[in-house]
Short mmCIF file of C-alpha atoms and ligand atoms in Angstrom, two decimals:
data_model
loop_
_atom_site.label_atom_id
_atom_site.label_comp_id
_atom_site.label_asym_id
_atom_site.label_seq_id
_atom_site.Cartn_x
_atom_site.Cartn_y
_atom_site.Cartn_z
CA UNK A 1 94.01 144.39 85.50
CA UNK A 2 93.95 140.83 84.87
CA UNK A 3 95.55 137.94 86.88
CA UNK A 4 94.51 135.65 84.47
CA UNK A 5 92.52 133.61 87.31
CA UNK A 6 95.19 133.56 89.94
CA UNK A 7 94.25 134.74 93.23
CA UNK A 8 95.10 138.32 93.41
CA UNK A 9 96.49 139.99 96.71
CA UNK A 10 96.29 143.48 98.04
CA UNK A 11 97.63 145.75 100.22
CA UNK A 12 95.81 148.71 101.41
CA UNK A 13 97.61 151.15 102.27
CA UNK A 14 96.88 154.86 103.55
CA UNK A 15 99.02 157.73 101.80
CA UNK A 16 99.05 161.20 102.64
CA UNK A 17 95.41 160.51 103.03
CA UNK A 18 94.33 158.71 100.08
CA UNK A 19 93.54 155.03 100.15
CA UNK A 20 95.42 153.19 97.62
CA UNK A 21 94.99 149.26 96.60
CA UNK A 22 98.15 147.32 95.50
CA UNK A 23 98.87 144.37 94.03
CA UNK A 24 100.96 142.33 95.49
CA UNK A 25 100.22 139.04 94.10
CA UNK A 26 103.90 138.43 92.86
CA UNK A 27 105.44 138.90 96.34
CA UNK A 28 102.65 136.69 98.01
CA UNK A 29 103.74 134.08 95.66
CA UNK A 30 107.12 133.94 95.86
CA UNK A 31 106.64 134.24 99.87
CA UNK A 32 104.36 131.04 99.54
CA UNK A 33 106.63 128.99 97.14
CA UNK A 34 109.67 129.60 99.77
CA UNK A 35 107.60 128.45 102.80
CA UNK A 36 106.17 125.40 100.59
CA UNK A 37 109.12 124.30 99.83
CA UNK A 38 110.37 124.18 103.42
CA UNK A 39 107.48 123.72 105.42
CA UNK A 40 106.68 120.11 104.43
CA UNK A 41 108.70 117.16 103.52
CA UNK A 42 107.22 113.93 101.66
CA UNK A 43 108.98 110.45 102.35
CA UNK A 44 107.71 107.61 101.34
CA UNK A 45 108.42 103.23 102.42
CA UNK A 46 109.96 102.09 100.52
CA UNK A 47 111.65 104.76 98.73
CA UNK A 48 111.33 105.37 94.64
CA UNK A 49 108.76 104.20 92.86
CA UNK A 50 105.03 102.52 93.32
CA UNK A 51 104.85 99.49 90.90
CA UNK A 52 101.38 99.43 88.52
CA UNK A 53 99.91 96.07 88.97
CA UNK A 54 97.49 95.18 85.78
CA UNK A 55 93.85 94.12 86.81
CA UNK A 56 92.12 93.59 83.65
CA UNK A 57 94.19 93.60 80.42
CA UNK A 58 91.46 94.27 77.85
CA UNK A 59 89.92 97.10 79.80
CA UNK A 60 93.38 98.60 80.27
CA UNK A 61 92.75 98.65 84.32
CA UNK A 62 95.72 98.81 86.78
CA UNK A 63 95.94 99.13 90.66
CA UNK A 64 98.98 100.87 92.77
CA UNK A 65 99.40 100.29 96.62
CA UNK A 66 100.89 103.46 98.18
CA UNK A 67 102.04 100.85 101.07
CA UNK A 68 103.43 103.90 103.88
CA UNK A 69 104.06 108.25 103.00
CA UNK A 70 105.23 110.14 106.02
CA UNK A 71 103.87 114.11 105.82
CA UNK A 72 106.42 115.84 108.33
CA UNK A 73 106.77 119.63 109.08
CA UNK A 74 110.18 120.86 108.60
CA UNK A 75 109.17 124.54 109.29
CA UNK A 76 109.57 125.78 113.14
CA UNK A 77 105.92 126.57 113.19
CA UNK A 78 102.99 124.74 113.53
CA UNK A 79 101.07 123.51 110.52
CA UNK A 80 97.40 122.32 110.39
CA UNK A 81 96.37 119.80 107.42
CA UNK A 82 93.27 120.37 106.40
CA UNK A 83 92.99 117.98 103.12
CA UNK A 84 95.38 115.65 101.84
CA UNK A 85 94.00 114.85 97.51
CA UNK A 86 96.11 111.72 95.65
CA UNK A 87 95.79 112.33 91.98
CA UNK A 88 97.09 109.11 89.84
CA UNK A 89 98.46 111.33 86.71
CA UNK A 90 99.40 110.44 83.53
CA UNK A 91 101.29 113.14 82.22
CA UNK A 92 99.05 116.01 82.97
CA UNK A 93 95.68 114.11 82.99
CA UNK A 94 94.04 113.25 85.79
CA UNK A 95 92.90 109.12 86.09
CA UNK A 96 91.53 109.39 89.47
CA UNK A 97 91.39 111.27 92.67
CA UNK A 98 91.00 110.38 96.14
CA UNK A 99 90.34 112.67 98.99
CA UNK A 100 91.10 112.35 102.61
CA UNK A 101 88.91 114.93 104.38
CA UNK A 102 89.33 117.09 107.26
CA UNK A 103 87.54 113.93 109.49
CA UNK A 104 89.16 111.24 107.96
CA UNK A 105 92.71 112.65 108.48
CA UNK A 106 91.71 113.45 112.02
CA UNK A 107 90.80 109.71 112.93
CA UNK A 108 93.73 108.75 110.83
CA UNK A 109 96.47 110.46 112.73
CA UNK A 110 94.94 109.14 116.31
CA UNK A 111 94.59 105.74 115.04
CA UNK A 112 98.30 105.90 114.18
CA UNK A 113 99.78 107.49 116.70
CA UNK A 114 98.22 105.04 119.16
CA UNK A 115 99.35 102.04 116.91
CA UNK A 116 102.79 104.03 117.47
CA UNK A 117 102.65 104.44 121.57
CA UNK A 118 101.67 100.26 121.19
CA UNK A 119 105.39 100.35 119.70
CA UNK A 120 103.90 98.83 116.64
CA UNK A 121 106.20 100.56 114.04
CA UNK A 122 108.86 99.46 116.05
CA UNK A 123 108.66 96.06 115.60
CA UNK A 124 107.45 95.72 112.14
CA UNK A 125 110.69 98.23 110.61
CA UNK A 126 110.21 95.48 107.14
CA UNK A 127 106.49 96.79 106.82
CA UNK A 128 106.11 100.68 108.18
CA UNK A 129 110.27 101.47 107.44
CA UNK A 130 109.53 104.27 110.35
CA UNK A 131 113.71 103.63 111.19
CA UNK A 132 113.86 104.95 107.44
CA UNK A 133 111.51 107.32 106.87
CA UNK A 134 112.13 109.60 110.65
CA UNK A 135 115.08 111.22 111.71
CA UNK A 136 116.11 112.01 114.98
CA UNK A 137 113.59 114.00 117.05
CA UNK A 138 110.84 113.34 114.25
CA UNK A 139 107.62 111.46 115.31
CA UNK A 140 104.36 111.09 114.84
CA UNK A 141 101.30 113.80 115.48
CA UNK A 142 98.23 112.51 117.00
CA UNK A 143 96.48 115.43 114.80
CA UNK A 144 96.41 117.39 112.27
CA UNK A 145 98.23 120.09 113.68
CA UNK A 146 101.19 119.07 112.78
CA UNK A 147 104.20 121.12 115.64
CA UNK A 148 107.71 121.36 114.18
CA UNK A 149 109.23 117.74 113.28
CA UNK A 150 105.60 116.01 113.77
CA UNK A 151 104.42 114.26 111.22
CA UNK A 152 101.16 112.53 109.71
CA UNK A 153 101.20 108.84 108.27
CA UNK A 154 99.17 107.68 105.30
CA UNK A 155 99.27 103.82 104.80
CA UNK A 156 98.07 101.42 102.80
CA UNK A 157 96.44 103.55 100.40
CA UNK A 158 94.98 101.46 97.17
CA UNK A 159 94.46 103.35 93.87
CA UNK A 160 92.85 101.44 90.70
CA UNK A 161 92.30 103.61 87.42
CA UNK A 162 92.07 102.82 83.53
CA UNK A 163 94.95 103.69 81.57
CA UNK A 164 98.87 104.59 81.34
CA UNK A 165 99.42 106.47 84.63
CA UNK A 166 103.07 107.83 85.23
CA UNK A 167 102.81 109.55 88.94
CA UNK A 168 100.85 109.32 91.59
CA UNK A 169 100.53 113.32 92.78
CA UNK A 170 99.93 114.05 96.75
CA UNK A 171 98.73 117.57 97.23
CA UNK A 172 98.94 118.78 100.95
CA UNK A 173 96.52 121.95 101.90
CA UNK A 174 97.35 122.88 105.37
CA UNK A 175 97.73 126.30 107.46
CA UNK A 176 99.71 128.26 108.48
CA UNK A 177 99.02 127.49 113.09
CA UNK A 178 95.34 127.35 113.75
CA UNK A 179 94.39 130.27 111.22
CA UNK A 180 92.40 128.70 108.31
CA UNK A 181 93.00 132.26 106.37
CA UNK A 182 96.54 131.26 105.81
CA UNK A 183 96.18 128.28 103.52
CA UNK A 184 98.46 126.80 101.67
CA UNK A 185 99.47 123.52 99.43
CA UNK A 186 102.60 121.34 99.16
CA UNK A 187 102.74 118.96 96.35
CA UNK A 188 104.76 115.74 95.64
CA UNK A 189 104.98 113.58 92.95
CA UNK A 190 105.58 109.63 93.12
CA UNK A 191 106.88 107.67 90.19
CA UNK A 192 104.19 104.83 89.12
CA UNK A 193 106.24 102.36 87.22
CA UNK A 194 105.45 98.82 85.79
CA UNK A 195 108.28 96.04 87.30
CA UNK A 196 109.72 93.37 85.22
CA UNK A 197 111.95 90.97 85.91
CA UNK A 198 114.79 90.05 83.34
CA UNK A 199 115.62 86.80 85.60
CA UNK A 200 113.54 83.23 84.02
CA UNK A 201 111.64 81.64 86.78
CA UNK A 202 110.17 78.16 86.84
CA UNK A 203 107.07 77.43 88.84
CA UNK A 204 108.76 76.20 92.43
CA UNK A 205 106.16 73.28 92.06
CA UNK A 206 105.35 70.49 90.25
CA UNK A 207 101.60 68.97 89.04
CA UNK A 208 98.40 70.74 89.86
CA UNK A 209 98.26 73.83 91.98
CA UNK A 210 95.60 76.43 92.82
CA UNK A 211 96.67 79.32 92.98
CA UNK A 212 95.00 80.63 97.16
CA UNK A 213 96.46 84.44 96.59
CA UNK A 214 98.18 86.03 94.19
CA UNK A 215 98.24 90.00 93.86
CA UNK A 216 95.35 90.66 93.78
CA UNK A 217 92.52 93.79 94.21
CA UNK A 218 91.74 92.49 97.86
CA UNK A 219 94.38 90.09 98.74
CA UNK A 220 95.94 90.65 102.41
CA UNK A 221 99.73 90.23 100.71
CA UNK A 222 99.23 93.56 98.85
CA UNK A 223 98.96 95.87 102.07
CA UNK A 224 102.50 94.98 102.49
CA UNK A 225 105.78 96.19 100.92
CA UNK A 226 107.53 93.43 101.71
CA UNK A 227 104.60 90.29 100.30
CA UNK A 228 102.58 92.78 97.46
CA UNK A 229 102.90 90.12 94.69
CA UNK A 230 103.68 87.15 97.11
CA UNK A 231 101.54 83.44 95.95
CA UNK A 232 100.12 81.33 98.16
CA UNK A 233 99.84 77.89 96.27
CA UNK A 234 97.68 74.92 97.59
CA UNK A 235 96.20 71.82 96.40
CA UNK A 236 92.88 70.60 96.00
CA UNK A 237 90.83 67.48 94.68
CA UNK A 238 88.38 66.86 92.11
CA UNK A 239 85.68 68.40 93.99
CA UNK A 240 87.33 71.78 94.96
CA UNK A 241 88.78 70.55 98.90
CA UNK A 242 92.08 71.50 99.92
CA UNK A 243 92.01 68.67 102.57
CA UNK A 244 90.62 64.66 102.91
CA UNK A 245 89.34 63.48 106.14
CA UNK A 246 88.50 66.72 109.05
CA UNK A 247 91.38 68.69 107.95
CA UNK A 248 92.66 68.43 111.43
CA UNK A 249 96.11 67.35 110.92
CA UNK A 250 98.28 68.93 108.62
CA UNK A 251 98.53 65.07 106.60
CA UNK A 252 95.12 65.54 105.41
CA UNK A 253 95.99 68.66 103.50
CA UNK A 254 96.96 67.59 99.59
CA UNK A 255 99.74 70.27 99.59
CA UNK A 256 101.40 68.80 103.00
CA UNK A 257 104.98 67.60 102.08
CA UNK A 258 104.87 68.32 98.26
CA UNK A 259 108.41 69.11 97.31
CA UNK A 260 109.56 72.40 96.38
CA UNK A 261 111.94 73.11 94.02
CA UNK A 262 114.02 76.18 92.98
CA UNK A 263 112.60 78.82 90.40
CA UNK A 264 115.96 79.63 89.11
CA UNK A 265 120.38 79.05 89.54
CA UNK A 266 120.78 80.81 92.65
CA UNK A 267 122.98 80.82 96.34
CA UNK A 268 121.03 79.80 99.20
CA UNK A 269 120.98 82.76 101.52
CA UNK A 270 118.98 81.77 103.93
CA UNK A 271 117.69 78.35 104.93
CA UNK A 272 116.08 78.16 108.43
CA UNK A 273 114.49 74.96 109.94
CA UNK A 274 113.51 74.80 113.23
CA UNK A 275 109.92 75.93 113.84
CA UNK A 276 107.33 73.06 114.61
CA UNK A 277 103.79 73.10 112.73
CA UNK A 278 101.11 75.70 113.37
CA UNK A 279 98.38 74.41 114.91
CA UNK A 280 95.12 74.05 112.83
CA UNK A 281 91.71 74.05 113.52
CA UNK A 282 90.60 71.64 116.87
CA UNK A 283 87.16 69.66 116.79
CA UNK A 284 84.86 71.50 118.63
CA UNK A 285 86.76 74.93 117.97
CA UNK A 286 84.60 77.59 115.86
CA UNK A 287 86.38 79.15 112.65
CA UNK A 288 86.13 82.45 114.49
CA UNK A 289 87.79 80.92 117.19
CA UNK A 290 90.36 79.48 115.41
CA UNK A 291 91.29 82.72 114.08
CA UNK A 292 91.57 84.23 117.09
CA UNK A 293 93.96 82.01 118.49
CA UNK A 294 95.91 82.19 115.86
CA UNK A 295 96.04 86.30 115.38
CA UNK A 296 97.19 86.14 119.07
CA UNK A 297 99.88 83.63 118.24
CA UNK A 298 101.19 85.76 115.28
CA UNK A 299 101.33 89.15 117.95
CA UNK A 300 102.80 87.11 120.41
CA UNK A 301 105.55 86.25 117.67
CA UNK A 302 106.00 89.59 116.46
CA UNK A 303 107.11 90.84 119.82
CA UNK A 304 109.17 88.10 120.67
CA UNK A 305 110.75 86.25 117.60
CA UNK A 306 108.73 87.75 114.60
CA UNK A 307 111.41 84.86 112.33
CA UNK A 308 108.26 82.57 114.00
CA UNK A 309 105.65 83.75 111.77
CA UNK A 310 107.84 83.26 108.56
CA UNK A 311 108.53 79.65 109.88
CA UNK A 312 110.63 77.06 108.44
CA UNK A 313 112.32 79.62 104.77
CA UNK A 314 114.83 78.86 102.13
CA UNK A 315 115.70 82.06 100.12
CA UNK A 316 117.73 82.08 97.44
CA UNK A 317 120.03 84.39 95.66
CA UNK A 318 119.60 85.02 91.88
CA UNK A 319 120.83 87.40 89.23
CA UNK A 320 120.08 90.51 89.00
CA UNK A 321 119.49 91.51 92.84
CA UNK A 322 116.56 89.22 93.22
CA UNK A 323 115.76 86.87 96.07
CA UNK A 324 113.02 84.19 95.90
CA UNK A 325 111.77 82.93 99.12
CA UNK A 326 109.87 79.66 99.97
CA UNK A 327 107.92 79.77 103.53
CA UNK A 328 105.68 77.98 106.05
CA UNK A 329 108.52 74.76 104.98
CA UNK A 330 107.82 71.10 106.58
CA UNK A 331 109.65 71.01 109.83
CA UNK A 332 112.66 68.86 109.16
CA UNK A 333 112.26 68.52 105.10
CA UNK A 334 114.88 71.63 103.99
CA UNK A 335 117.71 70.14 102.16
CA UNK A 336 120.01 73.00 101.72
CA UNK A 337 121.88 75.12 103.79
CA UNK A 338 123.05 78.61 103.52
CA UNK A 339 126.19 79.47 100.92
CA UNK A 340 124.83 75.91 98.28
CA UNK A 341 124.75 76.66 94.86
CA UNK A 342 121.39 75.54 93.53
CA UNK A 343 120.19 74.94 90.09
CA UNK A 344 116.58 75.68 89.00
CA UNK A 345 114.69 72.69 89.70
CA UNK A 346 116.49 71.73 92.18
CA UNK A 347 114.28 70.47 95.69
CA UNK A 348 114.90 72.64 98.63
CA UNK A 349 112.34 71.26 100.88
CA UNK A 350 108.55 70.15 101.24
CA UNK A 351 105.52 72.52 101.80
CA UNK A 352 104.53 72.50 105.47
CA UNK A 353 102.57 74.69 108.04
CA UNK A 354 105.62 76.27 110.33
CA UNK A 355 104.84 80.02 110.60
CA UNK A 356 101.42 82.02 110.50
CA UNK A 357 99.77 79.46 108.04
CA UNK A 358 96.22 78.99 108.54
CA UNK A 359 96.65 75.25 106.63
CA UNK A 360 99.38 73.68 105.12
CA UNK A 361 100.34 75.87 101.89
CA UNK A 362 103.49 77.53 99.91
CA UNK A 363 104.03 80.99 100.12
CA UNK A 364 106.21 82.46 97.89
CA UNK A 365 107.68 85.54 96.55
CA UNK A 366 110.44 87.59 94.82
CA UNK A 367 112.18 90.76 96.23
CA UNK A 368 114.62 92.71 95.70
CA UNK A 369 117.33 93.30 98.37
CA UNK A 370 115.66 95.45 100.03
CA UNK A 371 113.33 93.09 100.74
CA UNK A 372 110.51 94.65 98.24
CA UNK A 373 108.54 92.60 97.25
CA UNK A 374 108.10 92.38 92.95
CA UNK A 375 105.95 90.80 90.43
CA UNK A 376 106.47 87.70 89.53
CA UNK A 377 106.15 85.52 86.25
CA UNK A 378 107.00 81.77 85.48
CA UNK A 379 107.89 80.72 81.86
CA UNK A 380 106.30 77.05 82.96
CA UNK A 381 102.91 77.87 84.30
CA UNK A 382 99.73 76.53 82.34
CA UNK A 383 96.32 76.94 82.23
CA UNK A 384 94.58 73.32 83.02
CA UNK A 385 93.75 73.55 79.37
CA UNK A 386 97.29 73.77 78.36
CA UNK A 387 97.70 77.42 77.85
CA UNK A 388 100.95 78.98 78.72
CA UNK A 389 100.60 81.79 81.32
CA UNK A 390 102.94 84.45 80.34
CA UNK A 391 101.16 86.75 83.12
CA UNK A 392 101.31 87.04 86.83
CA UNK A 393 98.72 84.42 88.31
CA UNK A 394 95.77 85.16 89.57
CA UNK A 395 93.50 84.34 93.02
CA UNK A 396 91.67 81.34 92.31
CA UNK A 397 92.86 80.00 89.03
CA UNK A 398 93.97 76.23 88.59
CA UNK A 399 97.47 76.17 87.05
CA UNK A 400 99.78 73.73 86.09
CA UNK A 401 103.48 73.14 85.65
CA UNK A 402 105.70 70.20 84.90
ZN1 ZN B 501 101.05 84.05 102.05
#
């Protein structure tokens, strides 16, 4: 008999004396398809599709961020996940695989559940979306042994491969309880789309810019659903400094109190101006140091008033569902206020240091109302040679607009 390669399952069974093998392999099947189905349920933050961010046009390289996927047992036993494969697909061909082992999923789910007991996910619903993702009586396993309505977290997983990729497949293998015999696999399929605007943006500043992140392989936006193609513009001089003097006071910054202006027509939705300068860098204090003051600042601000690390914000409603947003604004420089009708160009306020900003700088970013964050291109963005960008920017590259 052949099973043409499937795994074939028997029975033996003792009648009237004889032993007699069955097959059985079409009941097994259908046994194992039902409980599949069931068992385990895929969710992902934010919902629909991951966007396909180009790397390197010529060589036809993209990147996806799978930013949050919740794994949850709907069955009323207990499942054990044993190897969790990502597969970015196009059509039926494989671009590239990545594994997460036995081990890794181990230290994974402990790492995450104790991020969870810290009431981490809590706080941050506009990066994990756990109030979106888990329904009542769902939460988090510290293990792999998943019990009925536990779940397992993957996050910020980064995929880059080389071509046209349509899906991003997650293939489950887990147990049935503790008995590795009993395997089985769940599979789930994620759209992998490419995002583009129909809305014309401007650049939302004017003159010489460098461009300090944009979406980038490495950037620390692109772990986040709700900054993955956010900017960070600042200025420098001749020689390549972003500041004159110590850079000690946010004055000696060349980006401090440049205007801003709007990217598009739009309704202010949001215009917030009350949060005083971060502090930078003291004489005397180490970078290191520095940064450690400051990461405490931003978790002291996420537990109490997390609208402190944003800072001083104008957003602004366009066509199309899109918002842009302006951040880290001059204390005291935004000239709009919620429910204004703006025209492109026009000045909203002044690049400051309010917020989490490590020196005076711009970040900015489009989203949808969801608060998504989506890629971003501006019709009046040059190279310093004069070349029009019709691309999203990239980290490090000298642009200008007028
Ligand atoms: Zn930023």
């Amino acid at each position: 008999m052949n099973f043409a390669g499937a795994p074939i399952h028997v029975a033996i069974v003792k009648l009237a004396g004889f032993t007699v093998i069955l097959p059985l392999m079409m009941s097994v099947t259908l046994q194992a398809a039902a409980l599949d189905e069931a068992a385990l349920e895929f969710r992902t933050f934010p919902e629909g599709p991951v966007y396909a961010h180009e790397l390197n046009h010529g060589l036809h390289i993209s990147d996806i961020f799978l930013h949050n996927l919740a794994i949850i047992n709907k069955s009323a036993a207990s499942l054990d996940v044993h190897r969790v494969l990502f597969s970015v697909m196009s059509s039926e061909t494989v671009l590239s695989n990545r594994i997460m082992e036995r081990d890794e999923i181990e230290a994974s789910a402990d790492r995450l559940y104790r991020n969870g007991q810290y009431g981490v996910f809590e706080r941050l619903p506009e990066l994990f979306g756990h109030d979106q993702m888990f329904g009542a009586g769902e939460e988090l396993s510290a293990t792999p042994l998943l019990e009925p309505k536990s779940a397992l977290l993957a996050i910020q997983n980064y995929f880059s491969f080389q071509g046209s990729a349509d899906a991003l497949r997650v293939s489950v293998d887990y147990a049935l309880g503790a008995d590795p015999s009993q395997m089985r696999t769940a599979t789930f399929s994620i759209p992998i789309k490419r995002y583009k605007s129909d809305n014309v943006y401007r650049m939302p500043l004017k003159g010489r810019w460098f461009v300090l992140t944009g979406p980038d392989i490495a950037d620390h936006h692109r772990n986040w659903q709700n900054t993955e193609f956010a900017y960070d513009f600042s200025r420098t001089d001749n020689g390549g400094s972003q500041f004159s003097k110590q850079g000690y006071a946010p004055a000696d910054y060349y980006a401090y109190g440049q205007p801003v202006f709007a990217v598009a027509d739009g309704i202010v939705e949001k215009a917030i101006d009350q949060f005083p300068e971060a502090p930078l860098r003291m004489k005397n204090e180490t970078v290191a140091e520095y940064q450690t003051r400051m990461s405490d600042r931003m978790n002291e601000n996420f537990a109490n008033n997390p609208d402190a690390n944003y800072g001083n914000i104008v957003v602004i409603a366009h066509e199309n569902g899109e918002f842009s947003s302006y951040t880290h604004l001059k204390r005291g420089s935004i000239r709009v206020k919620v429910g204004d009708r703006v025209k492109a160009g026009a000045r909203l306020g002044d690049v400051g240091q309010s917020g989490n900003s490590l020196k005076p700088h711009l970040h900015f970013d489009v989203t949808l109302a969801s608060g998504r964050s989506v890629p971003v291109e501006f019709t009046n963005a040059h190279s310093l040679d004069g070349e029009t960008l019709s691309r999203l920017l990239k980290t490090g590259e000298f642009i200008s607009a007028e």
